[in-house]
Short mmCIF file of N, CA and C in Angstrom, two decimals:
data_model
loop_
_atom_site.label_atom_id
_atom_site.label_comp_id
_atom_site.label_asym_id
_atom_site.label_seq_id
_atom_site.Cartn_x
_atom_site.Cartn_y
_atom_site.Cartn_z
N MET A 1 26.00 -2.36 4.98
CA MET A 1 24.78 -2.91 4.41
C MET A 1 23.62 -2.60 5.36
N THR A 2 22.55 -2.02 4.84
CA THR A 2 21.40 -1.65 5.66
C THR A 2 20.19 -2.48 5.25
N PHE A 3 19.62 -3.17 6.21
CA PHE A 3 18.39 -3.91 5.97
C PHE A 3 17.26 -3.13 6.61
N LEU A 4 16.11 -3.15 5.97
CA LEU A 4 15.00 -2.36 6.47
C LEU A 4 13.92 -3.24 7.07
N SER A 5 13.25 -2.70 8.04
CA SER A 5 12.09 -3.37 8.62
C SER A 5 10.85 -2.86 7.90
N PRO A 6 9.66 -3.38 8.21
CA PRO A 6 8.45 -2.90 7.54
C PRO A 6 8.21 -1.41 7.72
N ASN A 7 8.71 -0.83 8.79
CA ASN A 7 8.50 0.60 9.03
C ASN A 7 9.59 1.45 8.41
N GLY A 8 10.51 0.85 7.66
CA GLY A 8 11.57 1.61 7.04
C GLY A 8 12.72 1.90 8.00
N LEU A 9 12.78 1.23 9.13
CA LEU A 9 13.85 1.45 10.09
C LEU A 9 14.98 0.48 9.84
N SER A 10 16.22 0.94 9.90
CA SER A 10 17.34 0.04 9.72
C SER A 10 17.52 -0.81 10.97
N TRP A 11 18.22 -1.92 10.82
CA TRP A 11 18.49 -2.80 11.95
C TRP A 11 19.22 -2.01 13.04
N HIS A 12 20.16 -1.19 12.62
CA HIS A 12 20.92 -0.40 13.59
C HIS A 12 20.00 0.55 14.36
N ARG A 13 19.09 1.18 13.68
CA ARG A 13 18.17 2.11 14.33
C ARG A 13 17.28 1.36 15.34
N VAL A 14 16.84 0.16 14.98
CA VAL A 14 16.03 -0.64 15.90
C VAL A 14 16.84 -0.99 17.14
N MET A 15 18.11 -1.34 16.92
CA MET A 15 18.97 -1.66 18.06
C MET A 15 19.10 -0.43 18.98
N MET A 16 19.24 0.74 18.40
CA MET A 16 19.35 1.97 19.20
C MET A 16 18.03 2.25 19.94
N GLN A 17 16.91 2.00 19.29
CA GLN A 17 15.61 2.19 19.95
C GLN A 17 15.45 1.22 21.11
N ASN A 18 15.98 0.02 20.95
CA ASN A 18 15.89 -0.97 22.02
C ASN A 18 16.61 -0.49 23.28
N THR A 19 17.70 0.26 23.13
CA THR A 19 18.43 0.73 24.31
C THR A 19 17.61 1.70 25.15
N ALA A 20 16.58 2.29 24.55
CA ALA A 20 15.73 3.24 25.28
C ALA A 20 14.57 2.55 25.99
N LEU A 21 14.44 1.24 25.83
CA LEU A 21 13.35 0.50 26.47
C LEU A 21 13.59 0.41 27.98
N GLY A 22 12.56 0.06 28.71
CA GLY A 22 12.65 -0.05 30.17
C GLY A 22 13.66 -1.09 30.62
N GLN A 23 14.12 -0.95 31.85
CA GLN A 23 15.14 -1.84 32.42
C GLN A 23 14.73 -3.31 32.36
N GLN A 24 13.44 -3.60 32.50
CA GLN A 24 12.98 -4.98 32.56
C GLN A 24 12.80 -5.61 31.18
N ASP A 25 12.85 -4.81 30.12
CA ASP A 25 12.62 -5.32 28.77
C ASP A 25 13.88 -6.03 28.28
N PRO A 26 13.77 -7.32 27.91
CA PRO A 26 14.95 -8.08 27.49
C PRO A 26 15.56 -7.58 26.17
N ARG A 27 14.79 -6.85 25.39
CA ARG A 27 15.32 -6.33 24.12
C ARG A 27 16.27 -5.16 24.35
N ARG A 28 16.26 -4.60 25.54
CA ARG A 28 17.08 -3.42 25.86
C ARG A 28 18.57 -3.69 25.69
N VAL A 29 19.00 -4.89 25.94
CA VAL A 29 20.44 -5.20 25.95
C VAL A 29 20.92 -5.98 24.73
N ILE A 30 20.05 -6.24 23.78
CA ILE A 30 20.52 -7.00 22.62
C ILE A 30 21.23 -6.07 21.64
N GLY A 31 22.24 -6.61 21.00
CA GLY A 31 23.02 -5.83 20.04
C GLY A 31 22.79 -6.32 18.62
N MET A 32 23.61 -5.81 17.73
CA MET A 32 23.47 -6.13 16.31
C MET A 32 23.68 -7.63 16.05
N ASP A 33 24.66 -8.25 16.71
CA ASP A 33 24.89 -9.68 16.49
C ASP A 33 23.68 -10.52 16.88
N GLU A 34 23.01 -10.15 17.96
CA GLU A 34 21.81 -10.88 18.36
C GLU A 34 20.69 -10.68 17.34
N LEU A 35 20.50 -9.45 16.90
CA LEU A 35 19.44 -9.17 15.92
C LEU A 35 19.67 -9.91 14.61
N LEU A 36 20.93 -9.93 14.17
CA LEU A 36 21.24 -10.53 12.87
C LEU A 36 21.59 -12.01 12.94
N GLY A 37 21.84 -12.52 14.16
CA GLY A 37 22.25 -13.92 14.28
C GLY A 37 23.65 -14.13 13.74
N THR A 38 24.54 -13.18 14.01
CA THR A 38 25.92 -13.26 13.52
C THR A 38 26.88 -13.26 14.70
N GLY A 39 28.17 -13.39 14.40
CA GLY A 39 29.20 -13.35 15.45
C GLY A 39 29.00 -14.47 16.44
N ASN A 40 29.05 -14.12 17.72
CA ASN A 40 28.87 -15.12 18.79
C ASN A 40 27.47 -15.72 18.79
N PHE A 41 26.53 -15.08 18.08
CA PHE A 41 25.14 -15.55 18.09
C PHE A 41 24.74 -16.23 16.79
N ALA A 42 25.73 -16.66 16.01
CA ALA A 42 25.44 -17.40 14.78
C ALA A 42 25.04 -18.84 15.11
N ASP A 43 25.38 -19.29 16.28
CA ASP A 43 25.06 -20.65 16.72
C ASP A 43 23.60 -20.73 17.14
N PRO A 44 22.81 -21.59 16.48
CA PRO A 44 21.38 -21.72 16.82
C PRO A 44 21.15 -22.10 18.29
N LYS A 45 22.11 -22.79 18.90
CA LYS A 45 21.95 -23.18 20.31
C LYS A 45 21.92 -21.94 21.21
N LYS A 46 22.66 -20.91 20.84
CA LYS A 46 22.63 -19.67 21.62
C LYS A 46 21.36 -18.88 21.32
N GLN A 47 20.89 -18.96 20.10
CA GLN A 47 19.69 -18.23 19.71
C GLN A 47 18.45 -18.79 20.42
N VAL A 48 18.43 -20.08 20.65
CA VAL A 48 17.29 -20.72 21.31
C VAL A 48 17.11 -20.17 22.73
N ALA A 49 18.18 -19.70 23.33
CA ALA A 49 18.12 -19.19 24.70
C ALA A 49 17.59 -17.76 24.78
N PHE A 50 17.36 -17.12 23.63
CA PHE A 50 16.85 -15.74 23.64
C PHE A 50 15.47 -15.69 24.29
N ASP A 51 15.18 -14.57 24.90
CA ASP A 51 13.85 -14.31 25.44
C ASP A 51 12.84 -14.30 24.28
N PRO A 52 11.60 -14.76 24.50
CA PRO A 52 10.60 -14.77 23.42
C PRO A 52 10.39 -13.40 22.76
N LEU A 53 10.48 -12.31 23.50
CA LEU A 53 10.34 -10.97 22.90
C LEU A 53 11.47 -10.69 21.91
N VAL A 54 12.67 -11.12 22.26
CA VAL A 54 13.83 -10.93 21.38
C VAL A 54 13.66 -11.79 20.13
N LEU A 55 13.26 -13.04 20.32
CA LEU A 55 13.05 -13.93 19.18
C LEU A 55 11.98 -13.38 18.24
N GLU A 56 10.91 -12.85 18.82
CA GLU A 56 9.82 -12.29 18.01
C GLU A 56 10.33 -11.10 17.19
N GLN A 57 11.11 -10.22 17.82
CA GLN A 57 11.63 -9.06 17.09
C GLN A 57 12.58 -9.50 15.98
N CYS A 58 13.45 -10.45 16.26
CA CYS A 58 14.38 -10.95 15.24
C CYS A 58 13.62 -11.58 14.08
N THR A 59 12.59 -12.36 14.40
CA THR A 59 11.79 -13.02 13.36
C THR A 59 11.08 -12.00 12.49
N LYS A 60 10.44 -11.01 13.10
CA LYS A 60 9.72 -9.99 12.33
C LYS A 60 10.67 -9.23 11.41
N MET A 61 11.81 -8.85 11.94
CA MET A 61 12.76 -8.09 11.13
C MET A 61 13.35 -8.95 10.02
N GLY A 62 13.61 -10.21 10.32
CA GLY A 62 14.12 -11.12 9.30
C GLY A 62 13.12 -11.34 8.18
N MET A 63 11.85 -11.52 8.54
CA MET A 63 10.80 -11.70 7.53
C MET A 63 10.62 -10.43 6.70
N ALA A 64 10.70 -9.28 7.35
CA ALA A 64 10.57 -8.01 6.62
C ALA A 64 11.70 -7.86 5.62
N THR A 65 12.89 -8.25 6.01
CA THR A 65 14.04 -8.17 5.11
C THR A 65 13.86 -9.13 3.94
N LEU A 66 13.36 -10.33 4.21
CA LEU A 66 13.10 -11.29 3.15
C LEU A 66 12.08 -10.75 2.15
N VAL A 67 10.99 -10.19 2.66
CA VAL A 67 9.96 -9.61 1.79
C VAL A 67 10.54 -8.49 0.95
N GLN A 68 11.34 -7.63 1.57
CA GLN A 68 11.94 -6.52 0.83
C GLN A 68 12.90 -7.03 -0.25
N THR A 69 13.61 -8.09 0.05
CA THR A 69 14.52 -8.67 -0.94
C THR A 69 13.73 -9.19 -2.14
N ILE A 70 12.63 -9.86 -1.88
CA ILE A 70 11.77 -10.36 -2.95
C ILE A 70 11.21 -9.20 -3.76
N GLU A 71 10.75 -8.16 -3.07
CA GLU A 71 10.19 -6.99 -3.76
C GLU A 71 11.25 -6.29 -4.61
N MET A 72 12.48 -6.25 -4.12
CA MET A 72 13.55 -5.59 -4.87
C MET A 72 13.85 -6.35 -6.16
N ALA A 73 13.64 -7.66 -6.15
CA ALA A 73 13.90 -8.46 -7.33
C ALA A 73 12.79 -8.34 -8.37
N ALA A 74 11.60 -7.93 -7.93
CA ALA A 74 10.45 -7.79 -8.83
C ALA A 74 10.61 -6.54 -9.68
N PRO A 75 10.04 -6.56 -10.89
CA PRO A 75 10.08 -5.35 -11.71
C PRO A 75 9.40 -4.20 -10.97
N GLN A 76 10.01 -3.04 -11.03
CA GLN A 76 9.48 -1.90 -10.29
C GLN A 76 8.97 -0.83 -11.23
N ASP A 77 7.67 -0.60 -11.15
CA ASP A 77 7.07 0.50 -11.90
C ASP A 77 7.10 1.72 -11.00
N SER A 78 7.47 2.84 -11.57
CA SER A 78 7.46 4.07 -10.81
C SER A 78 6.02 4.57 -10.69
N PHE A 79 5.64 5.02 -9.51
CA PHE A 79 4.29 5.55 -9.34
C PHE A 79 4.09 6.81 -10.17
N VAL A 80 5.18 7.45 -10.54
CA VAL A 80 5.10 8.69 -11.32
C VAL A 80 4.53 8.43 -12.71
N THR A 81 4.86 7.27 -13.29
CA THR A 81 4.42 6.97 -14.65
C THR A 81 3.18 6.09 -14.71
N ALA A 82 2.69 5.65 -13.58
CA ALA A 82 1.53 4.74 -13.56
C ALA A 82 0.26 5.47 -13.98
N VAL A 83 -0.49 4.85 -14.88
CA VAL A 83 -1.81 5.33 -15.28
C VAL A 83 -2.74 4.13 -15.41
N GLN A 84 -4.03 4.35 -15.28
CA GLN A 84 -4.98 3.26 -15.41
C GLN A 84 -5.09 2.88 -16.88
N GLU A 85 -4.84 1.62 -17.17
CA GLU A 85 -4.91 1.12 -18.55
C GLU A 85 -6.37 1.01 -18.98
N ALA A 86 -6.58 0.97 -20.29
CA ALA A 86 -7.94 0.96 -20.84
C ALA A 86 -8.77 -0.22 -20.33
N GLU A 87 -8.20 -1.40 -20.27
CA GLU A 87 -8.96 -2.59 -19.87
C GLU A 87 -8.76 -2.94 -18.40
N GLU A 88 -8.14 -2.06 -17.64
CA GLU A 88 -7.84 -2.32 -16.24
C GLU A 88 -8.97 -1.77 -15.36
N THR A 89 -9.44 -2.58 -14.43
CA THR A 89 -10.46 -2.08 -13.50
C THR A 89 -9.81 -1.08 -12.55
N PHE A 90 -10.63 -0.26 -11.94
CA PHE A 90 -10.11 0.73 -11.00
C PHE A 90 -9.41 0.03 -9.84
N LEU A 91 -9.99 -1.08 -9.37
CA LEU A 91 -9.41 -1.81 -8.25
C LEU A 91 -8.03 -2.37 -8.60
N GLN A 92 -7.87 -2.91 -9.81
CA GLN A 92 -6.57 -3.40 -10.24
C GLN A 92 -5.56 -2.26 -10.30
N PHE A 93 -5.98 -1.14 -10.87
CA PHE A 93 -5.12 0.04 -10.98
C PHE A 93 -4.72 0.54 -9.59
N ALA A 94 -5.69 0.67 -8.70
CA ALA A 94 -5.40 1.17 -7.35
C ALA A 94 -4.46 0.23 -6.61
N GLY A 95 -4.63 -1.08 -6.80
CA GLY A 95 -3.74 -2.05 -6.17
C GLY A 95 -2.32 -1.95 -6.69
N ARG A 96 -2.19 -1.82 -8.00
CA ARG A 96 -0.87 -1.69 -8.63
C ARG A 96 -0.19 -0.39 -8.17
N LEU A 97 -0.95 0.68 -8.15
CA LEU A 97 -0.42 1.98 -7.73
C LEU A 97 -0.04 1.96 -6.24
N THR A 98 -0.87 1.34 -5.42
CA THR A 98 -0.58 1.24 -3.99
C THR A 98 0.72 0.49 -3.75
N ALA A 99 0.90 -0.64 -4.44
CA ALA A 99 2.13 -1.42 -4.28
C ALA A 99 3.35 -0.60 -4.69
N SER A 100 3.22 0.15 -5.76
CA SER A 100 4.33 0.97 -6.24
C SER A 100 4.67 2.08 -5.25
N VAL A 101 3.65 2.76 -4.73
CA VAL A 101 3.88 3.84 -3.76
C VAL A 101 4.48 3.27 -2.48
N GLU A 102 3.98 2.13 -2.01
CA GLU A 102 4.49 1.53 -0.78
C GLU A 102 5.95 1.13 -0.91
N ARG A 103 6.36 0.70 -2.10
CA ARG A 103 7.76 0.34 -2.32
C ARG A 103 8.67 1.57 -2.34
N GLN A 104 8.13 2.69 -2.78
CA GLN A 104 8.99 3.84 -3.04
C GLN A 104 8.88 4.98 -2.04
N VAL A 105 7.88 4.97 -1.17
CA VAL A 105 7.69 6.06 -0.19
C VAL A 105 7.66 5.45 1.20
N ASP A 106 8.59 5.86 2.06
CA ASP A 106 8.70 5.29 3.40
C ASP A 106 7.68 5.82 4.40
N ASP A 107 7.39 7.10 4.36
CA ASP A 107 6.53 7.73 5.36
C ASP A 107 5.06 7.35 5.13
N PRO A 108 4.39 6.74 6.12
CA PRO A 108 3.00 6.31 5.95
C PRO A 108 2.03 7.45 5.65
N THR A 109 2.22 8.59 6.28
CA THR A 109 1.33 9.73 6.04
C THR A 109 1.50 10.24 4.62
N ALA A 110 2.74 10.35 4.19
CA ALA A 110 3.02 10.80 2.82
C ALA A 110 2.45 9.81 1.81
N ARG A 111 2.56 8.51 2.11
CA ARG A 111 2.02 7.48 1.21
C ARG A 111 0.52 7.66 1.03
N THR A 112 -0.19 7.85 2.14
CA THR A 112 -1.65 7.99 2.08
C THR A 112 -2.06 9.20 1.26
N LEU A 113 -1.44 10.34 1.53
CA LEU A 113 -1.77 11.57 0.81
C LEU A 113 -1.41 11.46 -0.67
N LEU A 114 -0.23 10.92 -0.96
CA LEU A 114 0.22 10.78 -2.34
C LEU A 114 -0.68 9.82 -3.10
N LEU A 115 -1.02 8.70 -2.48
CA LEU A 115 -1.87 7.71 -3.14
C LEU A 115 -3.24 8.30 -3.47
N LYS A 116 -3.81 9.02 -2.53
CA LYS A 116 -5.12 9.65 -2.76
C LYS A 116 -5.06 10.60 -3.96
N HIS A 117 -4.00 11.39 -4.03
CA HIS A 117 -3.83 12.34 -5.15
C HIS A 117 -3.61 11.60 -6.47
N LEU A 118 -2.72 10.60 -6.45
CA LEU A 118 -2.40 9.89 -7.69
C LEU A 118 -3.58 9.10 -8.23
N VAL A 119 -4.35 8.47 -7.35
CA VAL A 119 -5.51 7.70 -7.79
C VAL A 119 -6.48 8.61 -8.53
N ARG A 120 -6.69 9.80 -7.99
CA ARG A 120 -7.60 10.77 -8.64
C ARG A 120 -7.06 11.23 -9.99
N SER A 121 -5.78 11.52 -10.05
CA SER A 121 -5.23 12.14 -11.25
C SER A 121 -4.79 11.16 -12.33
N LYS A 122 -4.55 9.90 -11.98
CA LYS A 122 -4.03 8.93 -12.95
C LYS A 122 -5.07 7.90 -13.40
N CYS A 123 -6.29 7.98 -12.86
CA CYS A 123 -7.33 7.03 -13.27
C CYS A 123 -7.90 7.45 -14.63
N ASN A 124 -8.68 6.56 -15.24
CA ASN A 124 -9.25 6.89 -16.55
C ASN A 124 -10.36 7.94 -16.41
N ALA A 125 -10.80 8.48 -17.53
CA ALA A 125 -11.77 9.58 -17.53
C ALA A 125 -13.09 9.19 -16.88
N GLU A 126 -13.54 7.96 -17.12
CA GLU A 126 -14.82 7.52 -16.56
C GLU A 126 -14.76 7.47 -15.03
N CYS A 127 -13.67 6.90 -14.51
CA CYS A 127 -13.52 6.84 -13.05
C CYS A 127 -13.32 8.24 -12.47
N ARG A 128 -12.60 9.08 -13.18
CA ARG A 128 -12.37 10.44 -12.69
C ARG A 128 -13.69 11.19 -12.50
N LYS A 129 -14.62 11.02 -13.45
CA LYS A 129 -15.92 11.68 -13.34
C LYS A 129 -16.67 11.18 -12.11
N ILE A 130 -16.61 9.88 -11.88
CA ILE A 130 -17.30 9.29 -10.72
C ILE A 130 -16.68 9.81 -9.42
N ILE A 131 -15.36 9.84 -9.36
CA ILE A 131 -14.66 10.29 -8.15
C ILE A 131 -14.95 11.77 -7.88
N GLU A 132 -14.95 12.57 -8.93
CA GLU A 132 -15.21 14.01 -8.76
C GLU A 132 -16.64 14.27 -8.28
N ALA A 133 -17.55 13.35 -8.56
CA ALA A 133 -18.95 13.50 -8.13
C ALA A 133 -19.16 13.07 -6.67
N LEU A 134 -18.17 12.41 -6.08
CA LEU A 134 -18.31 11.96 -4.69
C LEU A 134 -18.27 13.17 -3.75
N PRO A 135 -19.07 13.14 -2.70
CA PRO A 135 -19.08 14.27 -1.76
C PRO A 135 -17.84 14.29 -0.86
N GLY A 136 -17.46 15.46 -0.44
CA GLY A 136 -16.37 15.61 0.53
C GLY A 136 -15.02 15.21 -0.03
N ASP A 137 -14.22 14.62 0.83
CA ASP A 137 -12.87 14.18 0.49
C ASP A 137 -12.81 12.66 0.64
N PRO A 138 -13.25 11.92 -0.40
CA PRO A 138 -13.36 10.47 -0.27
C PRO A 138 -12.00 9.79 -0.10
N SER A 139 -12.01 8.68 0.63
CA SER A 139 -10.81 7.87 0.79
C SER A 139 -10.63 7.00 -0.44
N VAL A 140 -9.47 6.38 -0.57
CA VAL A 140 -9.22 5.49 -1.72
C VAL A 140 -10.21 4.32 -1.72
N PRO A 141 -10.51 3.68 -0.56
CA PRO A 141 -11.52 2.62 -0.59
C PRO A 141 -12.90 3.11 -1.05
N GLN A 142 -13.27 4.34 -0.66
CA GLN A 142 -14.55 4.89 -1.11
C GLN A 142 -14.53 5.12 -2.62
N MET A 143 -13.40 5.58 -3.14
CA MET A 143 -13.27 5.76 -4.59
C MET A 143 -13.37 4.42 -5.30
N ALA A 144 -12.72 3.40 -4.74
CA ALA A 144 -12.76 2.07 -5.35
C ALA A 144 -14.18 1.51 -5.36
N GLU A 145 -14.90 1.71 -4.27
CA GLU A 145 -16.29 1.23 -4.21
C GLU A 145 -17.15 1.94 -5.25
N ALA A 146 -16.95 3.25 -5.38
CA ALA A 146 -17.75 4.02 -6.34
C ALA A 146 -17.43 3.63 -7.77
N CYS A 147 -16.18 3.27 -8.03
CA CYS A 147 -15.77 2.94 -9.40
C CYS A 147 -15.88 1.45 -9.71
N ALA A 148 -16.33 0.65 -8.75
CA ALA A 148 -16.37 -0.81 -8.92
C ALA A 148 -17.25 -1.26 -10.07
N LYS A 149 -18.30 -0.51 -10.38
CA LYS A 149 -19.24 -0.94 -11.40
C LYS A 149 -18.91 -0.40 -12.79
N VAL A 150 -17.83 0.38 -12.90
CA VAL A 150 -17.46 0.93 -14.21
C VAL A 150 -17.19 -0.22 -15.17
N GLY A 151 -17.82 -0.16 -16.33
CA GLY A 151 -17.63 -1.19 -17.35
C GLY A 151 -18.61 -2.35 -17.25
N THR A 152 -19.39 -2.45 -16.17
CA THR A 152 -20.36 -3.54 -16.07
C THR A 152 -21.58 -3.22 -16.92
N THR A 153 -22.38 -4.22 -17.21
CA THR A 153 -23.59 -4.02 -18.01
C THR A 153 -24.52 -3.02 -17.35
N GLY A 154 -24.69 -3.12 -16.03
CA GLY A 154 -25.55 -2.18 -15.31
C GLY A 154 -25.07 -0.75 -15.45
N CYS A 155 -23.77 -0.57 -15.41
CA CYS A 155 -23.19 0.77 -15.55
C CYS A 155 -23.44 1.30 -16.96
N LYS A 156 -23.28 0.43 -17.97
CA LYS A 156 -23.49 0.85 -19.35
C LYS A 156 -24.95 1.22 -19.60
N VAL A 157 -25.88 0.44 -19.04
CA VAL A 157 -27.31 0.73 -19.18
C VAL A 157 -27.63 2.07 -18.52
N ALA A 158 -27.06 2.31 -17.34
CA ALA A 158 -27.30 3.58 -16.65
C ALA A 158 -26.74 4.75 -17.45
N ALA A 159 -25.58 4.56 -18.08
CA ALA A 159 -24.98 5.63 -18.88
C ALA A 159 -25.84 5.93 -20.11
N VAL A 160 -26.35 4.89 -20.77
CA VAL A 160 -27.21 5.08 -21.94
C VAL A 160 -28.51 5.76 -21.51
N ALA A 161 -29.08 5.32 -20.39
CA ALA A 161 -30.32 5.92 -19.90
C ALA A 161 -30.11 7.40 -19.58
N ALA A 162 -28.98 7.73 -18.98
CA ALA A 162 -28.70 9.13 -18.66
C ALA A 162 -28.53 9.95 -19.93
N ALA A 163 -27.90 9.35 -20.94
CA ALA A 163 -27.69 10.07 -22.20
C ALA A 163 -29.01 10.28 -22.95
N LEU A 164 -29.93 9.33 -22.83
CA LEU A 164 -31.21 9.42 -23.54
C LEU A 164 -32.27 10.18 -22.76
N GLN A 165 -32.01 10.48 -21.52
CA GLN A 165 -33.00 11.15 -20.67
C GLN A 165 -33.60 12.40 -21.32
N PRO A 166 -32.81 13.31 -21.91
CA PRO A 166 -33.42 14.49 -22.53
C PRO A 166 -34.40 14.12 -23.65
N ALA A 167 -34.10 13.07 -24.41
CA ALA A 167 -34.98 12.66 -25.50
C ALA A 167 -36.31 12.14 -24.96
N TRP A 168 -36.31 11.46 -23.82
CA TRP A 168 -37.53 10.92 -23.24
C TRP A 168 -38.44 12.02 -22.71
N ASN A 169 -37.88 13.14 -22.40
CA ASN A 169 -38.67 14.24 -21.84
C ASN A 169 -39.35 15.09 -22.92
N TRP A 170 -39.02 14.85 -24.18
CA TRP A 170 -39.66 15.60 -25.26
C TRP A 170 -41.09 15.13 -25.42
N PRO A 171 -41.95 15.98 -25.98
CA PRO A 171 -43.34 15.55 -26.24
C PRO A 171 -43.35 14.33 -27.16
N GLN A 172 -44.15 13.36 -26.82
CA GLN A 172 -44.21 12.13 -27.58
C GLN A 172 -45.39 12.15 -28.55
N GLY A 173 -45.18 11.60 -29.74
CA GLY A 173 -46.24 11.43 -30.74
C GLY A 173 -46.91 12.74 -31.08
N GLY A 174 -48.26 12.77 -31.06
CA GLY A 174 -49.04 13.93 -31.46
C GLY A 174 -49.27 14.92 -30.32
N GLN A 175 -48.58 14.77 -29.22
CA GLN A 175 -48.82 15.66 -28.07
C GLN A 175 -48.27 17.03 -28.31
#
């Protein structure tokens, strides 16, 4: 059974990384039983004697495992099939897509690049136009800020004004 930490590392891998720590680091000598609170270390009285660094590492890994267990029980949408719904704001869509990518892709760099690509390609047509008009290579937060006003009254007025602009430039009345 493999439990994962927030960084996608198994408990065993963390234990192996601990062995590479400096001689003075108390985490260097802890094993799997200490990390998991099993075997000789299932007794809370023995766990209380752990160094604070060891306790902190055990707590973080335990909480990460709990969060992952909760996430595994939740319905999982594949990021491959995610698209921005008609009545969904860009921010809601980006949040849903981010959660899906984070659940399914372990590498942080790959997550960032994939999310940036998916947000651009899976958003609705209105947001896509706004994103394509942004200069350079915008980040997901920059895209979200630019698309924040989509669907608001101000955005609709601006769209109507832009559509009517050619008509306003025509000669008026008897001119």
